[in-house]
Amino acid sequence: MSYDEPLRLPAAAIPDDCRDWTAGRAAGWSAVLPPRWTFLRVRRSIAGAVTTLALCAGAWAAMLGGLWPFVAAGFAVYVLWVLARPELVWAGAPALLLGLAVQAPSMPWGVTAVGALVVVASWAAVAVRLRARGAQLEQALEAAGDGTAQVPDADATVRRGRFLLPLGLVVLGVGLLTGATAGLWGTADDQRGSWVMAFYLAGLGMTALVSAWLGRHRAVALRRAPAPVLRVLVRDDAQGTTEVYAADDLAAVRPLFTVELTSYDGESEEDDDDEDEDGEPDSADADAEELERLLDAVDDDLPGPVREAVLFGAPFDGAEVVVLSADEDPDQPPLTEWSAGPVRPLSPSAGARRVAREKAREQQNRQLEEQARESVVDRVPTPVRRWRAGWLDWVAAALLVQWGVWLTWAGFTEADLPSWKLGLAAALGLYGAVRVPVKLAWRITADRSGLWVTGLRGPRHVPWDDFRSVRRRSFELKLRWRDDGWSVAAPRWAWFERRRGLVHPYDALAAELSAMRKDPALRPTGESTAPERGRPLWPLAVVLALLWAAVLVVWG
């Protein structure tokens, strides 16, 4: 999407000697980015999947092949560091190589050689990536010149790391508890597996703690002295991530990097206490309205407008920055946002692909909404409109059951099951008993008063005024209304849909409901009856839970 003119900052908000980071100056910065094989930008889902695969392989090698639990878990944590926290690889790679060398006499030489090769190759790739950070910093400082300024709200409380710090402590504590109770876990193989999990959880906890410290340390360093400043353009994408563009890229066709930002309201806890004591109205309602506004913006599934901004701090891979930008509401003052995650650069080709995907998604959403509106307008008015689970949902339920049966068969087939395994099997069955009925029998009914969404306890009424959005995101259909939401998932193959010109049922449902939400004239005109709204799903859940309990009784 292109914009004729960005939203401009007031001249007084732009620091003196602040240079424009033009496309020409930014080209040198992009030219020194490391190649793709250095794992510069890895999706969180891919990093999590690869790390989980490494953990499963390590646990299997520890329980069946005699690999030390410390080495097995360390390899999985090391994979996570390579993909998401390269600063720690300098410590992890030597330790992992030392562990492989010490255990080499008791392991097949092929396993040791492959493990060492993977560690050395990934270490070299990370070294190239980290070395490129210095060149990126030099290019950014050269582009900024002598322009420096103190970051806005420099005296504000540093909030970076507040989430990761307690999370790391909790995960580390769970890991220590798992290791302390490893001797109680049944067979020798179970004990080795528990030690693998204990070391892995301890590694995750330490990773979170170090990440919190790094982020907080860089955020504090950015406040201590005047930081380099650059004038840029920014835009929030459909998922709420901020894209940064060159100052002369008015059409927003080439993002330079992305960064997760969080705003700071500038009020301290003491100010809030003083306002409460003075009898001022509570700000909870205002905060709730602001949260609803932000969620609405994200659920629009469209990128925000291009806005002029000042970037405080030299950008490079992993850097912390502050962004002062024009607010989308012209009546509001400039918006100050701090990075809630590291800077993630985009190569020219990656930036072009990102913009192309956004345009394709916008075009698809626009076509779906137009088709849905035309279908609703052309259809004979009906008192009630209903959507229900289809064959894709039944496939999703079958896949969930198959996964549960496979997991149970793979892990709980020995003759005398320990109590903890029976408890885990019971929890797994309970989860399936709750989720399967929703996948098999969900129903959404629209009438004059609003929506009726089925659930375990019965249909839930959502007035049209409270209905906020409906979107298909990845495999999920998500409905959101005031203070709550609902979702269901089914398989999807985007490439096949594009190739055959097919429309996923969730896309069609979301487009039609969106058209009704935006135009009251398209909504049904009658009142639905109780049978049309659907029945409570809890009886089916109870039956499935009882069947699973009977299986466990016979099995145990």
Short mmCIF file of C-alpha atoms in Angstrom, two decimals, residues 1 153 339 481:
data_model
loop_
_atom_site.label_atom_id
_atom_site.label_comp_id
_atom_site.label_asym_id
_atom_site.label_seq_id
_atom_site.Cartn_x
_atom_site.Cartn_y
_atom_site.Cartn_z
CA MET A 1 0.00 0.00 0.00
CA ASP A 153 11.68 10.43 28.79
CA SER A 339 12.04 -1.10 21.66
CA TRP A 481 -15.63 -9.11 21.15
#
